[in-house]
Amino acid sequence: MCWKSLAIVILISLFSVGCNRDRVSGVTGPSGDQTPVNIPDSNLEGVIRETLMKPTGPIVVADLESITRITGRNRQLDTLSGMEYMRSLRKADFGENNIVDLSPLSGLTSLDTLVLDQNIISDFSPLGNLLSLKQLILSSNQITAINDIDADYSLRDLQLDGNAISDLSPLTGLTALLSLRLNDNEFTSIQPLSQLSQLQMLDISDNEVENFGSVATMPNLTELYISRTTTTDLQPLIGLRSLQILWASSNHIASLEPLRQLNGLQSLILYDNEITSLEPLSQFNQLLLLDISQNNITDLTPLAQMTTIPNLWADNIQIVSISALSSLSSLSGELALLLSNNAIVDLRPLAENAGLAGGDWIYLYNNLLSDSSLYYYIPRLLLRGVTVWR
């Protein structure tokens, strides 16, 4: 055999090996395959045509292989059949549809973002091989078990809120998670989450979790949502110095003492608890929102030590005096003071607070306002552009 012929044979052999390697390794990218693909769901076909900007003509394999992003939110989709050819797909949003079967997605290993909230999904095992996923949103489906969650996932954001999950054990190995939404499920223990030390956001609201001591192992938390969990004690939070947002409404919390050192908090929602004293919050100077409505608080004096509190919601706590609010000289920006359903008589502290100005709102429904408050102090506030509702 001449050298030229031998070289051709070698090149053909190498090309053949390369093609086989591509098939074995699952290399993605348009293949040039012009085979027409049947898309059974006409609504999905419409979404695909919009994505391809191809209103007519057959949809072929190469077309589907070229798609890297697709959005079919609230398009009345029943099936994703045909999507199995989208091998280059990285981001997909099919929220608010009627999807049950995820098997067409099982081979789309390039996916890093998948949004499937508000569907009829109970089984997400077809996603088991999608180890490149960084964000997975399965909120408001019919999921009862999460055994198919693999510790090898690269997930950073997982949203499983609004399902019927009772056991969180499969989440133990997802140590790279930064954000986890589990509100409105059926679990009673968060102990399996104790190893998720990188978490920055955790929502376990609307679950009957009385003991949430596991959050003490999450020093990076900046947001924590524990409303309506029947908890009575905030002690596990004592070391969470990075915490900026805490929502803990409608529980049985009586003491704020564990929060004393968490003066980096910017949003603190404590509506509907059994709190009697605000003293532990006296040094909180970064608060942007404080909701203490519907508690047993009668004294706002600790707030006088704060330099600013842009938004105070204090409805239905039976306060009589608001003198503490006159010293908040740094009140600025668009402020909302919710002070309805109390026993306030004298509005002079608000009228004398020069920080209250145009764009600010004060709600004073159902109080015991004096004549001087009604006919002198409120008009003074109105002249400065403050909106007063009473």
mmCIF file of C-alpha atoms in Angstrom:
data_model
loop_
_atom_site.group_PDB
_atom_site.id
_atom_site.type_symbol
_atom_site.label_atom_id
_atom_site.label_comp_id
_atom_site.label_asym_id
_atom_site.label_seq_id
_atom_site.Cartn_x
_atom_site.Cartn_y
_atom_site.Cartn_z
ATOM 1 C CA MET A 1 0.000 0.000 0.000
ATOM 2 C CA CYS A 2 1.412 3.420 -0.932
ATOM 3 C CA TRP A 3 1.984 6.027 1.761
ATOM 4 C CA LYS A 4 -0.806 8.251 0.383
ATOM 5 C CA SER A 5 -3.372 5.441 0.570
ATOM 6 C CA LEU A 6 -2.194 4.505 4.056
ATOM 7 C CA ALA A 7 -2.607 8.109 5.248
ATOM 8 C CA ILE A 8 -6.187 8.207 3.926
ATOM 9 C CA VAL A 9 -7.030 4.963 5.741
ATOM 10 C CA ILE A 10 -5.593 6.351 8.991
ATOM 11 C CA LEU A 11 -7.571 9.611 8.661
ATOM 12 C CA ILE A 12 -10.808 7.718 8.016
ATOM 13 C CA SER A 13 -10.142 5.529 11.063
ATOM 14 C CA LEU A 14 -9.459 8.551 13.272
ATOM 15 C CA PHE A 15 -12.638 10.282 12.072
ATOM 16 C CA SER A 16 -14.658 7.161 12.796
ATOM 17 C CA VAL A 17 -13.219 6.906 16.311
ATOM 18 C CA GLY A 18 -13.913 10.604 16.922
ATOM 19 C CA CYS A 19 -17.544 10.246 15.874
ATOM 20 C CA ASN A 20 -17.979 7.223 18.096
ATOM 21 C CA ARG A 21 -16.405 9.118 20.986
ATOM 22 C CA ASP A 22 -18.906 11.962 20.480
ATOM 23 C CA ARG A 23 -21.792 9.518 20.647
ATOM 24 C CA VAL A 24 -20.460 7.860 23.768
ATOM 25 C CA SER A 25 -19.616 11.032 25.674
ATOM 26 C CA GLY A 26 -22.864 12.813 24.802
ATOM 27 C CA VAL A 27 -21.196 15.800 23.166
ATOM 28 C CA THR A 28 -23.869 18.367 22.413
ATOM 29 C CA GLY A 29 -24.280 20.772 19.560
ATOM 30 C CA PRO A 30 -26.108 20.880 16.227
ATOM 31 C CA SER A 31 -25.515 17.715 14.238
ATOM 32 C CA GLY A 32 -26.986 18.983 10.990
ATOM 33 C CA ASP A 33 -29.608 16.242 11.210
ATOM 34 C CA GLN A 34 -32.570 17.294 9.045
ATOM 35 C CA THR A 35 -34.892 14.568 10.302
ATOM 36 C CA PRO A 36 -38.325 16.077 11.072
ATOM 37 C CA VAL A 37 -39.440 15.827 14.715
ATOM 38 C CA ASN A 38 -43.043 15.355 15.761
ATOM 39 C CA ILE A 39 -44.111 17.709 18.566
ATOM 40 C CA PRO A 40 -47.416 16.235 19.857
ATOM 41 C CA ASP A 41 -48.382 19.271 21.943
ATOM 42 C CA SER A 42 -49.342 22.076 19.576
ATOM 43 C CA ASN A 43 -48.772 24.655 22.298
ATOM 44 C CA LEU A 44 -45.223 23.412 22.819
ATOM 45 C CA GLU A 45 -44.710 23.502 19.066
ATOM 46 C CA GLY A 46 -45.760 27.151 19.146
ATOM 47 C CA VAL A 47 -43.242 27.911 21.880
ATOM 48 C CA ILE A 48 -40.491 26.157 19.936
ATOM 49 C CA ARG A 49 -41.309 28.024 16.731
ATOM 50 C CA GLU A 50 -41.193 31.328 18.600
ATOM 51 C CA THR A 51 -37.822 30.381 20.057
ATOM 52 C CA LEU A 52 -36.449 29.371 16.659
ATOM 53 C CA MET A 53 -38.186 32.282 14.889
ATOM 54 C CA LYS A 54 -39.417 29.680 12.431
ATOM 55 C CA PRO A 55 -43.171 30.168 11.905
ATOM 56 C CA THR A 56 -43.519 27.548 9.174
ATOM 57 C CA GLY A 57 -41.810 24.484 7.807
ATOM 58 C CA PRO A 58 -40.792 21.257 9.514
ATOM 59 C CA ILE A 59 -38.992 21.357 12.841
ATOM 60 C CA VAL A 60 -35.942 19.144 12.456
ATOM 61 C CA VAL A 61 -33.476 17.609 14.891
ATOM 62 C CA ALA A 62 -30.822 20.220 14.079
ATOM 63 C CA ASP A 63 -33.291 22.991 14.970
ATOM 64 C CA LEU A 64 -33.914 21.531 18.403
ATOM 65 C CA GLU A 65 -30.226 20.872 18.984
ATOM 66 C CA SER A 66 -29.504 24.572 18.460
ATOM 67 C CA ILE A 67 -31.755 25.794 21.285
ATOM 68 C CA THR A 68 -29.940 26.863 24.462
ATOM 69 C CA ARG A 69 -32.788 28.737 26.194
ATOM 70 C CA ILE A 70 -36.542 28.307 26.077
ATOM 71 C CA THR A 71 -39.483 29.808 27.960
ATOM 72 C CA GLY A 72 -42.970 28.343 27.806
ATOM 73 C CA ARG A 73 -44.504 29.734 30.954
ATOM 74 C CA ASN A 74 -48.305 29.582 31.289
ATOM 75 C CA ARG A 75 -48.834 28.207 27.780
ATOM 76 C CA GLN A 76 -51.207 25.346 28.681
ATOM 77 C CA LEU A 77 -48.588 22.695 27.978
ATOM 78 C CA ASP A 78 -49.476 19.071 28.729
ATOM 79 C CA THR A 79 -46.366 17.257 27.515
ATOM 80 C CA LEU A 80 -42.728 18.071 26.791
ATOM 81 C CA SER A 81 -42.345 15.276 24.247
ATOM 82 C CA GLY A 82 -39.933 16.344 21.505
ATOM 83 C CA MET A 83 -37.649 18.235 23.851
ATOM 84 C CA GLU A 84 -35.367 15.215 24.161
ATOM 85 C CA TYR A 85 -33.472 16.541 21.117
ATOM 86 C CA MET A 86 -32.577 19.857 22.802
ATOM 87 C CA ARG A 87 -29.145 18.591 23.785
ATOM 88 C CA SER A 88 -27.626 22.084 24.041
ATOM 89 C CA LEU A 89 -30.374 23.407 26.300
ATOM 90 C CA ARG A 90 -29.067 25.243 29.355
ATOM 91 C CA LYS A 91 -32.053 27.191 30.686
ATOM 92 C CA ALA A 92 -35.750 26.277 30.565
ATOM 93 C CA ASP A 93 -38.842 27.778 32.189
ATOM 94 C CA PHE A 94 -42.090 25.809 31.912
ATOM 95 C CA GLY A 95 -43.833 27.060 35.024
ATOM 96 C CA GLU A 96 -47.631 27.349 35.302
ATOM 97 C CA ASN A 97 -48.579 24.498 32.971
ATOM 98 C CA ASN A 98 -50.105 21.003 33.226
ATOM 99 C CA ILE A 99 -46.911 18.976 32.961
ATOM 100 C CA VAL A 100 -46.780 15.558 34.627
ATOM 101 C CA ASP A 101 -44.023 13.598 32.844
ATOM 102 C CA LEU A 102 -40.426 14.848 32.904
ATOM 103 C CA SER A 103 -38.884 11.928 30.998
ATOM 104 C CA PRO A 104 -38.260 14.017 27.830
ATOM 105 C CA LEU A 105 -35.762 16.031 29.889
ATOM 106 C CA SER A 106 -33.815 13.046 31.228
ATOM 107 C CA GLY A 107 -30.943 13.296 28.739
ATOM 108 C CA LEU A 108 -30.518 17.077 28.688
ATOM 109 C CA THR A 109 -27.323 17.047 30.708
ATOM 110 C CA SER A 110 -26.344 20.624 29.799
ATOM 111 C CA LEU A 111 -29.276 22.073 31.752
ATOM 112 C CA ASP A 112 -28.190 24.385 34.565
ATOM 113 C CA THR A 113 -31.509 26.180 35.209
ATOM 114 C CA LEU A 114 -34.882 24.431 35.211
ATOM 115 C CA VAL A 115 -38.120 26.106 36.303
ATOM 116 C CA LEU A 116 -41.205 23.886 36.635
ATOM 117 C CA ASP A 117 -43.277 25.516 39.352
ATOM 118 C CA GLN A 118 -47.082 25.212 39.365
ATOM 119 C CA ASN A 119 -47.450 22.019 37.372
ATOM 120 C CA ILE A 120 -48.775 18.544 38.295
ATOM 121 C CA ILE A 121 -45.429 16.857 38.919
ATOM 122 C CA SER A 122 -45.167 14.126 41.531
ATOM 123 C CA ASP A 123 -42.136 12.237 40.177
ATOM 124 C CA PHE A 124 -38.946 14.047 39.242
ATOM 125 C CA SER A 125 -36.711 10.965 39.018
ATOM 126 C CA PRO A 126 -36.116 11.642 35.273
ATOM 127 C CA LEU A 127 -33.969 14.581 36.378
ATOM 128 C CA GLY A 128 -31.577 12.253 38.208
ATOM 129 C CA ASN A 129 -28.800 12.533 35.621
ATOM 130 C CA LEU A 130 -28.906 16.311 35.254
ATOM 131 C CA LEU A 131 -25.919 16.882 37.495
ATOM 132 C CA SER A 132 -25.115 20.298 35.985
ATOM 133 C CA LEU A 133 -28.265 21.838 37.450
ATOM 134 C CA LYS A 134 -27.531 24.934 39.506
ATOM 135 C CA GLN A 135 -31.128 26.099 39.949
ATOM 136 C CA LEU A 136 -34.142 23.792 40.209
ATOM 137 C CA ILE A 137 -37.599 25.203 40.901
ATOM 138 C CA LEU A 138 -40.374 22.692 41.577
ATOM 139 C CA SER A 139 -42.614 24.868 43.737
ATOM 140 C CA SER A 140 -46.347 24.170 43.970
ATOM 141 C CA ASN A 141 -46.470 20.679 42.515
ATOM 142 C CA GLN A 142 -47.599 17.355 44.000
ATOM 143 C CA ILE A 143 -44.276 16.076 45.294
ATOM 144 C CA THR A 144 -44.387 13.955 48.444
ATOM 145 C CA ALA A 145 -40.921 12.360 48.384
ATOM 146 C CA ILE A 146 -37.537 13.707 47.293
ATOM 147 C CA ASN A 147 -35.527 10.480 47.306
ATOM 148 C CA ASP A 148 -34.310 11.196 43.773
ATOM 149 C CA ILE A 149 -32.231 14.162 44.911
ATOM 150 C CA ASP A 150 -28.597 13.169 44.320
ATOM 151 C CA ALA A 151 -25.712 14.429 46.438
ATOM 152 C CA ASP A 152 -23.742 14.829 43.197
ATOM 153 C CA TYR A 153 -25.999 17.670 42.078
ATOM 154 C CA SER A 154 -24.280 21.048 41.694
ATOM 155 C CA LEU A 155 -27.404 22.794 42.972
ATOM 156 C CA ARG A 156 -27.073 26.288 44.419
ATOM 157 C CA ASP A 157 -30.787 27.176 44.483
ATOM 158 C CA LEU A 158 -33.506 24.602 45.218
ATOM 159 C CA GLN A 159 -37.168 25.562 45.561
ATOM 160 C CA LEU A 160 -39.593 22.883 46.748
ATOM 161 C CA ASP A 161 -42.148 25.067 48.511
ATOM 162 C CA GLY A 162 -45.846 24.310 48.194
ATOM 163 C CA ASN A 163 -45.591 20.519 48.031
ATOM 164 C CA ALA A 164 -46.327 17.732 50.543
ATOM 165 C CA ILE A 165 -42.807 16.706 51.566
ATOM 166 C CA SER A 166 -42.502 15.128 55.013
ATOM 167 C CA ASP A 167 -38.884 13.882 55.059
ATOM 168 C CA LEU A 168 -35.906 16.142 54.318
ATOM 169 C CA SER A 169 -33.231 13.446 54.710
ATOM 170 C CA PRO A 170 -32.367 13.291 50.975
ATOM 171 C CA LEU A 171 -31.173 16.913 51.151
ATOM 172 C CA THR A 172 -28.351 16.088 53.565
ATOM 173 C CA GLY A 173 -25.684 15.820 50.872
ATOM 174 C CA LEU A 174 -26.475 19.034 48.998
ATOM 175 C CA THR A 175 -23.719 20.905 50.775
ATOM 176 C CA ALA A 176 -23.208 23.448 47.971
ATOM 177 C CA LEU A 177 -26.724 24.858 48.377
ATOM 178 C CA LEU A 178 -26.928 28.604 48.930
ATOM 179 C CA SER A 179 -30.710 29.045 48.811
ATOM 180 C CA LEU A 180 -33.419 26.596 49.910
ATOM 181 C CA ARG A 181 -37.174 27.175 49.912
ATOM 182 C CA LEU A 182 -39.221 24.562 51.761
ATOM 183 C CA ASN A 183 -42.145 26.609 53.029
ATOM 184 C CA ASP A 184 -45.633 25.117 52.999
ATOM 185 C CA ASN A 185 -44.810 21.405 53.189
ATOM 186 C CA GLU A 186 -45.479 18.719 55.813
ATOM 187 C CA PHE A 187 -42.174 18.111 57.622
ATOM 188 C CA THR A 188 -41.652 18.568 61.356
ATOM 189 C CA SER A 189 -37.859 18.274 61.603
ATOM 190 C CA ILE A 190 -35.083 20.193 59.864
ATOM 191 C CA GLN A 191 -32.264 18.177 61.441
ATOM 192 C CA PRO A 192 -31.250 16.776 58.005
ATOM 193 C CA LEU A 193 -30.326 20.331 56.993
ATOM 194 C CA SER A 194 -27.679 20.700 59.687
ATOM 195 C CA GLN A 195 -24.846 19.963 57.241
ATOM 196 C CA LEU A 196 -25.864 22.690 54.785
ATOM 197 C CA SER A 197 -23.454 25.191 56.285
ATOM 198 C CA GLN A 198 -23.158 27.300 53.117
ATOM 199 C CA LEU A 199 -26.826 28.277 53.082
ATOM 200 C CA GLN A 200 -27.479 31.998 52.783
ATOM 201 C CA MET A 201 -31.274 31.817 52.483
ATOM 202 C CA LEU A 202 -33.628 29.329 54.159
ATOM 203 C CA ASP A 203 -37.425 29.378 54.180
ATOM 204 C CA ILE A 204 -39.192 26.787 56.346
ATOM 205 C CA SER A 205 -42.351 28.806 57.009
ATOM 206 C CA ASP A 206 -45.726 27.102 57.245
ATOM 207 C CA ASN A 207 -44.411 23.814 58.618
ATOM 208 C CA GLU A 208 -44.918 22.496 62.128
ATOM 209 C CA VAL A 209 -41.277 22.819 63.141
ATOM 210 C CA GLU A 210 -40.947 23.746 66.790
ATOM 211 C CA ASN A 211 -37.226 23.034 67.101
ATOM 212 C CA PHE A 212 -35.082 24.710 64.476
ATOM 213 C CA GLY A 213 -31.779 24.365 66.316
ATOM 214 C CA SER A 214 -30.127 23.133 63.112
ATOM 215 C CA VAL A 215 -29.898 26.705 61.818
ATOM 216 C CA ALA A 216 -27.160 27.286 64.392
ATOM 217 C CA THR A 217 -24.845 25.386 62.014
ATOM 218 C CA MET A 218 -25.525 27.869 59.198
ATOM 219 C CA PRO A 219 -23.309 30.894 59.968
ATOM 220 C CA ASN A 220 -23.678 32.333 56.458
ATOM 221 C CA LEU A 221 -27.438 32.820 56.653
ATOM 222 C CA THR A 222 -28.506 36.311 55.619
ATOM 223 C CA GLU A 223 -32.213 35.487 55.208
ATOM 224 C CA LEU A 224 -34.321 33.224 57.431
ATOM 225 C CA TYR A 225 -38.081 32.720 57.188
ATOM 226 C CA ILE A 226 -39.726 30.811 60.058
ATOM 227 C CA SER A 227 -43.241 32.259 60.147
ATOM 228 C CA ARG A 228 -46.072 29.980 61.260
ATOM 229 C CA THR A 229 -43.833 27.199 62.550
ATOM 230 C CA THR A 230 -45.149 27.090 66.164
ATOM 231 C CA THR A 231 -41.693 27.961 67.514
ATOM 232 C CA THR A 232 -41.369 29.617 70.909
ATOM 233 C CA ASP A 233 -37.627 30.226 71.191
ATOM 234 C CA LEU A 234 -35.205 32.233 69.046
ATOM 235 C CA GLN A 235 -32.152 30.925 70.917
ATOM 236 C CA PRO A 236 -30.717 29.027 67.883
ATOM 237 C CA LEU A 237 -30.229 32.387 66.147
ATOM 238 C CA ILE A 238 -27.895 33.830 68.745
ATOM 239 C CA GLY A 239 -24.742 33.308 66.653
ATOM 240 C CA LEU A 240 -26.101 34.198 63.218
ATOM 241 C CA ARG A 241 -24.260 37.516 62.939
ATOM 242 C CA SER A 242 -24.708 37.711 59.150
ATOM 243 C CA LEU A 243 -28.507 37.683 59.389
ATOM 244 C CA GLN A 244 -30.149 40.640 57.632
ATOM 245 C CA ILE A 245 -33.730 39.432 57.156
ATOM 246 C CA LEU A 246 -35.784 37.517 59.724
ATOM 247 C CA TRP A 247 -39.474 36.767 59.281
ATOM 248 C CA ALA A 248 -40.939 35.038 62.327
ATOM 249 C CA SER A 249 -44.599 36.031 62.381
ATOM 250 C CA SER A 250 -47.487 34.040 63.866
ATOM 251 C CA ASN A 251 -45.506 31.932 66.312
ATOM 252 C CA HIS A 252 -45.376 31.825 70.119
ATOM 253 C CA ILE A 253 -42.249 33.929 70.622
ATOM 254 C CA ALA A 254 -42.129 35.829 73.906
ATOM 255 C CA SER A 255 -38.523 37.032 74.191
ATOM 256 C CA LEU A 256 -36.285 38.868 71.727
ATOM 257 C CA GLU A 257 -33.199 38.491 73.919
ATOM 258 C CA PRO A 258 -31.470 36.021 71.521
ATOM 259 C CA LEU A 259 -31.504 38.748 68.855
ATOM 260 C CA ARG A 260 -29.631 41.325 70.947
ATOM 261 C CA GLN A 261 -26.305 40.902 69.112
ATOM 262 C CA LEU A 262 -27.828 40.614 65.642
ATOM 263 C CA ASN A 263 -27.799 44.354 65.053
ATOM 264 C CA GLY A 264 -27.125 43.920 61.357
ATOM 265 C CA LEU A 265 -30.779 43.016 60.833
ATOM 266 C CA GLN A 266 -32.487 45.182 58.234
ATOM 267 C CA SER A 267 -35.918 43.553 58.066
ATOM 268 C CA LEU A 268 -37.531 42.057 61.177
ATOM 269 C CA ILE A 269 -41.084 40.705 60.953
ATOM 270 C CA LEU A 270 -42.522 39.666 64.322
ATOM 271 C CA TYR A 271 -46.235 40.065 63.689
ATOM 272 C CA ASP A 272 -48.615 38.029 65.863
ATOM 273 C CA ASN A 273 -46.440 36.705 68.678
ATOM 274 C CA GLU A 274 -46.354 37.058 72.466
ATOM 275 C CA ILE A 275 -43.603 39.681 72.725
ATOM 276 C CA THR A 276 -43.758 42.146 75.616
ATOM 277 C CA SER A 277 -40.447 44.030 75.407
ATOM 278 C CA LEU A 278 -38.466 45.657 72.604
ATOM 279 C CA GLU A 279 -35.452 46.380 74.820
ATOM 280 C CA PRO A 280 -33.127 43.853 73.067
ATOM 281 C CA LEU A 281 -33.589 45.835 69.840
ATOM 282 C CA SER A 282 -32.491 49.190 71.246
ATOM 283 C CA GLN A 283 -29.155 49.178 69.377
ATOM 284 C CA PHE A 284 -30.562 48.096 66.020
ATOM 285 C CA ASN A 285 -29.583 51.005 63.784
ATOM 286 C CA GLN A 286 -29.744 49.307 60.396
ATOM 287 C CA LEU A 287 -33.415 48.346 60.459
ATOM 288 C CA LEU A 288 -35.361 49.264 57.350
ATOM 289 C CA LEU A 289 -38.544 47.498 58.451
ATOM 290 C CA LEU A 290 -39.821 46.475 61.882
ATOM 291 C CA ASP A 291 -43.193 44.759 62.212
ATOM 292 C CA ILE A 292 -44.304 44.281 65.837
ATOM 293 C CA SER A 293 -48.044 44.326 65.178
ATOM 294 C CA GLN A 294 -50.378 42.178 67.242
ATOM 295 C CA ASN A 295 -48.117 41.542 70.219
ATOM 296 C CA ASN A 296 -48.321 42.436 73.916
ATOM 297 C CA ILE A 297 -46.113 45.511 73.631
ATOM 298 C CA THR A 298 -47.159 48.691 75.414
ATOM 299 C CA ASP A 299 -43.849 50.566 75.512
ATOM 300 C CA LEU A 300 -41.963 51.889 72.485
ATOM 301 C CA THR A 301 -39.245 53.549 74.591
ATOM 302 C CA PRO A 302 -36.424 51.234 73.354
ATOM 303 C CA LEU A 303 -36.964 52.609 69.854
ATOM 304 C CA ALA A 304 -35.894 56.052 71.076
ATOM 305 C CA GLN A 305 -32.282 54.853 71.108
ATOM 306 C CA MET A 306 -32.339 54.004 67.422
ATOM 307 C CA THR A 307 -31.042 56.608 65.007
ATOM 308 C CA THR A 308 -33.443 55.620 62.257
ATOM 309 C CA ILE A 309 -36.336 53.292 61.557
ATOM 310 C CA PRO A 310 -37.776 53.961 58.096
ATOM 311 C CA ASN A 311 -40.816 51.678 58.425
ATOM 312 C CA LEU A 312 -42.589 50.732 61.657
ATOM 313 C CA TRP A 313 -45.640 48.503 61.658
ATOM 314 C CA ALA A 314 -47.165 48.565 65.131
ATOM 315 C CA ASP A 315 -50.864 47.898 64.681
ATOM 316 C CA ASN A 316 -52.955 46.430 67.460
ATOM 317 C CA ILE A 317 -50.457 46.456 70.332
ATOM 318 C CA GLN A 318 -52.391 48.796 72.644
ATOM 319 C CA ILE A 319 -49.712 51.478 72.892
ATOM 320 C CA VAL A 320 -50.764 54.785 74.428
ATOM 321 C CA SER A 321 -47.632 56.893 74.089
ATOM 322 C CA ILE A 322 -45.572 57.413 70.944
ATOM 323 C CA SER A 323 -43.126 59.856 72.549
ATOM 324 C CA ALA A 324 -40.263 57.539 71.595
ATOM 325 C CA LEU A 325 -40.858 58.345 67.942
ATOM 326 C CA SER A 326 -40.080 62.049 68.363
ATOM 327 C CA SER A 327 -36.374 61.338 68.845
ATOM 328 C CA LEU A 328 -35.927 59.413 65.618
ATOM 329 C CA SER A 329 -34.412 62.448 63.960
ATOM 330 C CA SER A 330 -32.984 60.523 61.048
ATOM 331 C CA LEU A 331 -36.348 59.467 59.713
ATOM 332 C CA SER A 332 -36.080 60.081 55.992
ATOM 333 C CA GLY A 333 -37.128 58.714 52.653
ATOM 334 C CA GLU A 334 -40.537 57.164 52.125
ATOM 335 C CA LEU A 335 -41.671 56.159 55.581
ATOM 336 C CA ALA A 336 -44.700 54.107 56.585
ATOM 337 C CA LEU A 337 -45.870 54.217 60.196
ATOM 338 C CA LEU A 338 -48.711 51.781 60.866
ATOM 339 C CA LEU A 339 -50.173 52.690 64.248
ATOM 340 C CA SER A 340 -53.828 51.718 63.887
ATOM 341 C CA ASN A 341 -55.887 49.882 66.508
ATOM 342 C CA ASN A 342 -54.052 51.261 69.520
ATOM 343 C CA ALA A 343 -54.893 53.733 72.301
ATOM 344 C CA ILE A 344 -52.877 56.710 71.054
ATOM 345 C CA VAL A 345 -54.111 60.108 72.226
ATOM 346 C CA ASP A 346 -51.337 62.610 71.535
ATOM 347 C CA LEU A 347 -49.707 63.016 68.106
ATOM 348 C CA ARG A 348 -47.387 65.798 69.178
ATOM 349 C CA PRO A 349 -44.282 63.526 69.007
ATOM 350 C CA LEU A 350 -44.940 62.945 65.320
ATOM 351 C CA ALA A 351 -45.711 66.575 64.569
ATOM 352 C CA GLU A 352 -42.416 67.605 66.184
ATOM 353 C CA ASN A 353 -40.382 65.043 64.281
ATOM 354 C CA ALA A 354 -38.780 67.075 61.517
ATOM 355 C CA GLY A 355 -37.867 63.896 59.678
ATOM 356 C CA LEU A 356 -41.482 63.320 58.680
ATOM 357 C CA ALA A 357 -42.125 64.952 55.314
ATOM 358 C CA GLY A 358 -43.608 64.518 51.854
ATOM 359 C CA GLY A 359 -43.880 60.921 50.728
ATOM 360 C CA ASP A 360 -44.336 59.571 54.260
ATOM 361 C CA TRP A 361 -47.498 57.720 55.333
ATOM 362 C CA ILE A 362 -49.057 57.413 58.783
ATOM 363 C CA TYR A 363 -51.995 55.103 59.523
ATOM 364 C CA LEU A 364 -53.952 55.978 62.672
ATOM 365 C CA TYR A 365 -57.276 54.181 62.350
ATOM 366 C CA ASN A 366 -59.113 53.273 65.560
ATOM 367 C CA ASN A 367 -57.178 55.264 68.138
ATOM 368 C CA LEU A 368 -58.289 57.716 70.867
ATOM 369 C CA LEU A 369 -56.924 60.878 69.275
ATOM 370 C CA SER A 370 -57.402 64.104 71.197
ATOM 371 C CA ASP A 371 -58.895 67.230 69.674
ATOM 372 C CA SER A 372 -55.451 68.840 69.516
ATOM 373 C CA SER A 373 -54.193 65.834 67.583
ATOM 374 C CA LEU A 374 -57.132 65.917 65.191
ATOM 375 C CA TYR A 375 -57.278 69.656 64.580
ATOM 376 C CA TYR A 376 -53.734 70.866 65.121
ATOM 377 C CA TYR A 377 -51.056 68.184 64.852
ATOM 378 C CA ILE A 378 -52.547 66.294 61.907
ATOM 379 C CA PRO A 379 -52.972 69.521 59.872
ATOM 380 C CA ARG A 380 -49.318 70.368 60.615
ATOM 381 C CA LEU A 381 -48.261 66.993 59.255
ATOM 382 C CA LEU A 382 -50.444 67.429 56.192
ATOM 383 C CA LEU A 383 -48.885 70.809 55.453
ATOM 384 C CA ARG A 384 -45.474 69.096 55.314
ATOM 385 C CA GLY A 385 -46.755 66.638 52.723
ATOM 386 C CA VAL A 386 -47.278 63.695 55.081
ATOM 387 C CA THR A 387 -50.248 61.483 54.200
ATOM 388 C CA VAL A 388 -52.317 60.684 57.288
ATOM 389 C CA TRP A 389 -55.046 58.042 57.350
ATOM 390 C CA ARG A 390 -57.414 57.952 60.318
#
